[in-house]
Tab-separated table of C-alpha atoms in Angstrom:
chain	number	residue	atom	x	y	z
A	1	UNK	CA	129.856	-115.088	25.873
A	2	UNK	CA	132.520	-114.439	28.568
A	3	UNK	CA	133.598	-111.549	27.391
A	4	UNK	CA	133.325	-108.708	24.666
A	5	UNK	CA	135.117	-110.203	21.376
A	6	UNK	CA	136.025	-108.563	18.281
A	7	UNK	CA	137.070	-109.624	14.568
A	8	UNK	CA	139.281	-109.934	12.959
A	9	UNK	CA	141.998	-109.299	15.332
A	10	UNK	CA	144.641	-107.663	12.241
A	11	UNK	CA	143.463	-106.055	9.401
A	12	UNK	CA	145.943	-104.924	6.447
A	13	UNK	CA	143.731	-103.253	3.348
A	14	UNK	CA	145.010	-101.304	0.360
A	15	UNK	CA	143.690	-97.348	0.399
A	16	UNK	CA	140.317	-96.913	-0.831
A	17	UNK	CA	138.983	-100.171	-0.035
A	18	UNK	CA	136.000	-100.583	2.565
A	19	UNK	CA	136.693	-103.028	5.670
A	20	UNK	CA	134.216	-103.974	7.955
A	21	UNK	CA	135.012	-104.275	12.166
A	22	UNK	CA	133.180	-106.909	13.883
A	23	UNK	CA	131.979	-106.683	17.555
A	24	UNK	CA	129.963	-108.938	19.972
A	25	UNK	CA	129.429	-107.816	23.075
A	26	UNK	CA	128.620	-109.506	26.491
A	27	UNK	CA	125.338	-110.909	26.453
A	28	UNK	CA	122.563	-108.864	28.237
A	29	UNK	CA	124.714	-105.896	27.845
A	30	UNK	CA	122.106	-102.591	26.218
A	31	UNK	CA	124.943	-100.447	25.706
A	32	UNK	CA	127.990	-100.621	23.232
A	33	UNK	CA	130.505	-97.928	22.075
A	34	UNK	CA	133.322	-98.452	19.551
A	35	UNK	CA	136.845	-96.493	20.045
A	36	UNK	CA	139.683	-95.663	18.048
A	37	UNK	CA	143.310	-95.881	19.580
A	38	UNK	CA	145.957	-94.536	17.515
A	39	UNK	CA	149.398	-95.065	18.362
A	40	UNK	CA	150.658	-94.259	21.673
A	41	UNK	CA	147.556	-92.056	21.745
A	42	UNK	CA	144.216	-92.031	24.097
A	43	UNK	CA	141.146	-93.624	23.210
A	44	UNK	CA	139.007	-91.505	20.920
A	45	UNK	CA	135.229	-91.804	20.806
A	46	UNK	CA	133.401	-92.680	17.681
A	47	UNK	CA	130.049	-93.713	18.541
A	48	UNK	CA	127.725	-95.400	21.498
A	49	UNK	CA	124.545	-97.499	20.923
A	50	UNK	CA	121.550	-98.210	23.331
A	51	UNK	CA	119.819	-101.310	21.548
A	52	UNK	CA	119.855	-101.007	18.163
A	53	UNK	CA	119.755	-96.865	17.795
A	54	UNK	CA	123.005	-95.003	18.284
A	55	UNK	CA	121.590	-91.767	20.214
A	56	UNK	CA	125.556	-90.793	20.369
A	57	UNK	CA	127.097	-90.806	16.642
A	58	UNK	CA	129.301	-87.678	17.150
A	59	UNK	CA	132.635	-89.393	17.372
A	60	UNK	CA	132.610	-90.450	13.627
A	61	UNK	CA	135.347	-88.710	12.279
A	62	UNK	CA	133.576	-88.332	8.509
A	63	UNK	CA	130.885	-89.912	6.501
A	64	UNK	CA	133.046	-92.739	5.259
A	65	UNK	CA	132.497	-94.325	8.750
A	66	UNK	CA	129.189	-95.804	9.807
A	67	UNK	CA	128.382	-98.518	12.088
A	68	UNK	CA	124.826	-100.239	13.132
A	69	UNK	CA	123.847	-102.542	15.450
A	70	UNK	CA	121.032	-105.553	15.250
A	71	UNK	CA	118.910	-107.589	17.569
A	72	UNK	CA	120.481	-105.491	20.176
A	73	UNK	CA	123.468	-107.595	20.061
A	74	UNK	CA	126.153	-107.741	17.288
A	75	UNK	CA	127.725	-104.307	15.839
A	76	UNK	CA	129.592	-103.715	12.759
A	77	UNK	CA	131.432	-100.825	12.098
A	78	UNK	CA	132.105	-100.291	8.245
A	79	UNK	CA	134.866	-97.840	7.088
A	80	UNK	CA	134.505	-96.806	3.263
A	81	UNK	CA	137.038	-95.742	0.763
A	82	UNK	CA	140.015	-96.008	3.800
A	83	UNK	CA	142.552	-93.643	3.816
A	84	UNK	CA	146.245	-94.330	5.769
A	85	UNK	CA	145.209	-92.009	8.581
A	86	UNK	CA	142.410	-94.671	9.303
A	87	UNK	CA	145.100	-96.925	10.441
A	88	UNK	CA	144.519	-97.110	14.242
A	89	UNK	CA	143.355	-100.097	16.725
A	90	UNK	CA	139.339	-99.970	16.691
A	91	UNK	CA	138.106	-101.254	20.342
A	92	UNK	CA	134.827	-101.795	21.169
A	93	UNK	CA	132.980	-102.039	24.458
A	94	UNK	CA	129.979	-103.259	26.068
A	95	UNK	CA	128.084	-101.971	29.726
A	96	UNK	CA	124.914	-103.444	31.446
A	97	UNK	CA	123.470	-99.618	30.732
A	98	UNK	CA	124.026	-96.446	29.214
A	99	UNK	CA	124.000	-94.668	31.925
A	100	UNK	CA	127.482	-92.206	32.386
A	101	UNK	CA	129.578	-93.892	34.718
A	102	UNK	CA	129.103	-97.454	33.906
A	103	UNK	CA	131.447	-99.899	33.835
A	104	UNK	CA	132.836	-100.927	30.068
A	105	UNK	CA	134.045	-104.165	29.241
A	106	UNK	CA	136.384	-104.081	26.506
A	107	UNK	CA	137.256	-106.115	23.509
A	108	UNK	CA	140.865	-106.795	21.993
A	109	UNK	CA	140.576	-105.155	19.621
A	110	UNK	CA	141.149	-104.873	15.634
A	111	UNK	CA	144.029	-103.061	14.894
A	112	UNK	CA	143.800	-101.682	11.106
A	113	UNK	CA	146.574	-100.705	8.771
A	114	UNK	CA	145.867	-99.284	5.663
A	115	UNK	CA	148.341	-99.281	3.185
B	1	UNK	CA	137.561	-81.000	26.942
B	2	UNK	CA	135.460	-82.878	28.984
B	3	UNK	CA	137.614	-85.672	29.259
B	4	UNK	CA	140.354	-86.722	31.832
B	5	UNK	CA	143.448	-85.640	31.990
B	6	UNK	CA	146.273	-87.842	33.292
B	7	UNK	CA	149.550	-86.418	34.898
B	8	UNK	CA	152.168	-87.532	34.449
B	9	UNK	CA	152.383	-88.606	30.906
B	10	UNK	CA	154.683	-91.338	31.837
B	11	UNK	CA	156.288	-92.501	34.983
B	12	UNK	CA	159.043	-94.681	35.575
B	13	UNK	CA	159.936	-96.346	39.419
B	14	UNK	CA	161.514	-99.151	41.026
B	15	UNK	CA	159.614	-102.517	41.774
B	16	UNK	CA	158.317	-102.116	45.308
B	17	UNK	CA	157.632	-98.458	44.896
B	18	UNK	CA	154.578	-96.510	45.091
B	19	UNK	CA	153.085	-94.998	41.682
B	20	UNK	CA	150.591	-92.061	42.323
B	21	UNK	CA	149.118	-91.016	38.509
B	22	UNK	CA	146.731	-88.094	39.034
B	23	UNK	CA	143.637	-86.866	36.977
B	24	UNK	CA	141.869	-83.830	36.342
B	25	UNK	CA	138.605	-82.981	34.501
B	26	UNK	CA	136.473	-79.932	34.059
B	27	UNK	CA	132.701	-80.533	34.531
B	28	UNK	CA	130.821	-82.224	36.695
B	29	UNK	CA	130.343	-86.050	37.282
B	30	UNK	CA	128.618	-88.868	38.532
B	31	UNK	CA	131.467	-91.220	38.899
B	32	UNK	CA	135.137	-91.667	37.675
B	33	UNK	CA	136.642	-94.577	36.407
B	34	UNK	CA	140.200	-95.474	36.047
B	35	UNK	CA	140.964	-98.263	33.901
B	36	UNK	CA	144.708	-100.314	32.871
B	37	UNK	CA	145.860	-101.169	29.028
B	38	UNK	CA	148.583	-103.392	28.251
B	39	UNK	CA	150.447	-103.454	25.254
B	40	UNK	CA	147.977	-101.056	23.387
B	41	UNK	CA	144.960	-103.624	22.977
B	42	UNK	CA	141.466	-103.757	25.599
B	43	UNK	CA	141.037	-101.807	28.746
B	44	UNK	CA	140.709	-103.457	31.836
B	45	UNK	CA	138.118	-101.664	34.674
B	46	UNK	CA	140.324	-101.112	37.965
B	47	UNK	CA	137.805	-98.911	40.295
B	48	UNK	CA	135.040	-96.638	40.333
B	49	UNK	CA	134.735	-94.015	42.736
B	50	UNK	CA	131.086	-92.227	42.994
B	51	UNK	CA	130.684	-88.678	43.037
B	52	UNK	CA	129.696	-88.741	46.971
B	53	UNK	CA	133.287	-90.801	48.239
B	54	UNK	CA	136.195	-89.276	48.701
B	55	UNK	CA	138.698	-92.373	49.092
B	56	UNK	CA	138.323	-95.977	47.537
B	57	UNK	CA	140.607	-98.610	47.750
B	58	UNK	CA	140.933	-102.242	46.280
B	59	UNK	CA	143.744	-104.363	46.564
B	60	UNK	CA	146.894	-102.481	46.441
B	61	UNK	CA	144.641	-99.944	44.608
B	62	UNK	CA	143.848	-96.458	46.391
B	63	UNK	CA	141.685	-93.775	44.356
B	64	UNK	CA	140.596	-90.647	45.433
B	65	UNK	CA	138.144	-88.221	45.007
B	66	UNK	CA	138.056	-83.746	45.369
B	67	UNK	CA	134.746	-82.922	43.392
B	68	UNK	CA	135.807	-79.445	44.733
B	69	UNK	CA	139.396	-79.309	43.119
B	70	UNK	CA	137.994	-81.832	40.248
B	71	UNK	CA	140.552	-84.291	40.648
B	72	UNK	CA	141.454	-87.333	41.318
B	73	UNK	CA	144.047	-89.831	41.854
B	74	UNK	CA	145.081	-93.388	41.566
B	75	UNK	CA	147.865	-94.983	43.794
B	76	UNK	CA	149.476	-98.235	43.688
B	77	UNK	CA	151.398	-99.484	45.969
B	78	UNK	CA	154.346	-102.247	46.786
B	79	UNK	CA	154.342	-102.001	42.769
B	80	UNK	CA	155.357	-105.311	40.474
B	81	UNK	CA	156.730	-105.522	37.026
B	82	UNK	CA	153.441	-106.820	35.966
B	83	UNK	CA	151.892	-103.381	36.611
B	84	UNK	CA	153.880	-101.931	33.723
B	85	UNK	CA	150.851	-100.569	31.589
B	86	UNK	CA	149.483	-97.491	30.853
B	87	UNK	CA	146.438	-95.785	33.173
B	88	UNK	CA	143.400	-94.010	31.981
B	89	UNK	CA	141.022	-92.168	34.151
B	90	UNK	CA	137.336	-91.839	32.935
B	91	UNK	CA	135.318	-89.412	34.274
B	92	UNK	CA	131.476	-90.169	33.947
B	93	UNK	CA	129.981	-86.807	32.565
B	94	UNK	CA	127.006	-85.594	34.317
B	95	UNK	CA	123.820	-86.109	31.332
B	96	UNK	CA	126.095	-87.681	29.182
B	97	UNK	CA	125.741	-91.373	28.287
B	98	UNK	CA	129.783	-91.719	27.218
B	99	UNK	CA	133.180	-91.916	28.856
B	100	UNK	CA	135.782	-89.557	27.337
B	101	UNK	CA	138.978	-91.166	28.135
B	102	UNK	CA	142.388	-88.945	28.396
B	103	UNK	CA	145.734	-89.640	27.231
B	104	UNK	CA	146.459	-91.990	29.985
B	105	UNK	CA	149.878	-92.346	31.280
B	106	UNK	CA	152.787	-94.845	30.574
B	107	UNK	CA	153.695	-96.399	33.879
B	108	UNK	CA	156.689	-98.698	33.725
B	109	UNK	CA	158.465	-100.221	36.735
B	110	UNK	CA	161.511	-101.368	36.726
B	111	UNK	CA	163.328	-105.007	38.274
């Protein structure tokens, strides 16, 4: 595709429900991390995936948050039994490599709120 | 930390001004990235600047480099309301296949 896209773009879910945060990233892009933005904060790290393995999972905050990646392309990122401090804008990127240093292109976006 | 750190937190000037946001980080690197966000959604890439340059420019976009003093800055100049965002530097940690971005800072320039 043209660029990195993410669904859905809003997401409102009741606490203790389990959502699930869609990515695609640019085709031909090996590399793909997923961020969390809360507000008016900086861009925390959650977890980075070469291919299909995820050699970098030490963002995750707990072990209600997973995420996996298939056929080297599409990622999910699954959040179980959300609480209200989960409420945050989820961003995902994609780079050619995953190599330090290498250009990300970024998604929209899915910004959560859980109620 | 190993991640950037962006100073100031926010800056406000007048249209046609220069904006210089600075960033400092604490081990050593390969690269450093600076990237734009509007209205709290996706980043936008701006410039990289390799480990071995010391000045960069693009556009009305200067970045520069002290591996010595491990820092860096970003300067825009003849700035436009449409450069209201906020700026995040990235430095690209030596063996480490991430970016850690900082807190960025909220530029806003005013008509």
């Amino acid at each position: 595709g043209a660029g990195v896209s993410q669904s859905p773009s809003n997401k409102v879910t009741e606490k203790g429900k389990d959502v699930e945060l869609r990515c695609d990233p640019i085709s031909g892009h090996t590399a793909l991390y997923w961020y969390r933005q809360s507000l008016g904060q900086g861009l925390e790290f959650l977890i980075y995936f070469q291919g299909n393995s995820a050699p970098d999972k030490s963002g995750l905050p707990s072990d209600r948050f997973s995420a996996e990646r298939t056929g080297g392309s599409v990622s999910t990122l699954t959040i179980q039994r959300t609480q209200q401090e989960d409420s945050a804008v989820y961003l995902c990127a994609s780079s050619l490599g995953g190599l330090a240093g290498g250009e990300q292109y970024f998604g929209p976006g899915t910004r959560l709120t859980v109620t | 930390s190993q991640q950037g750190e962006e100073d100031p937190q926010a800056l406000s000037i007048q249209e046609g001004e220069n904006a210089t946001m600075n960033c400092s980080y604490k081990t050593s690197i390969n690269n450093l990235q600076w990237y734009r966000q509007n209205s709290g959604r996706g980043l936008v890439h701006l410039i990289l600047i390799r480990s071995n340059e010391r000045e960069k420019h693009s556009g009305r976009l200067r970045v520069t480099l002290d591996t010595s003093k491990k820092s860096s800055s970003l300067l825009i100049t003849a700035s436009r309301a449409a450069d209201t965002a906020s700026y995040f530097c990235a430095p690209g940690i030596q063996g480490a296949q991430k970016l850690v971005f900082g807190q960025g800072t909220r530029l806003t320039i005013n008509p």
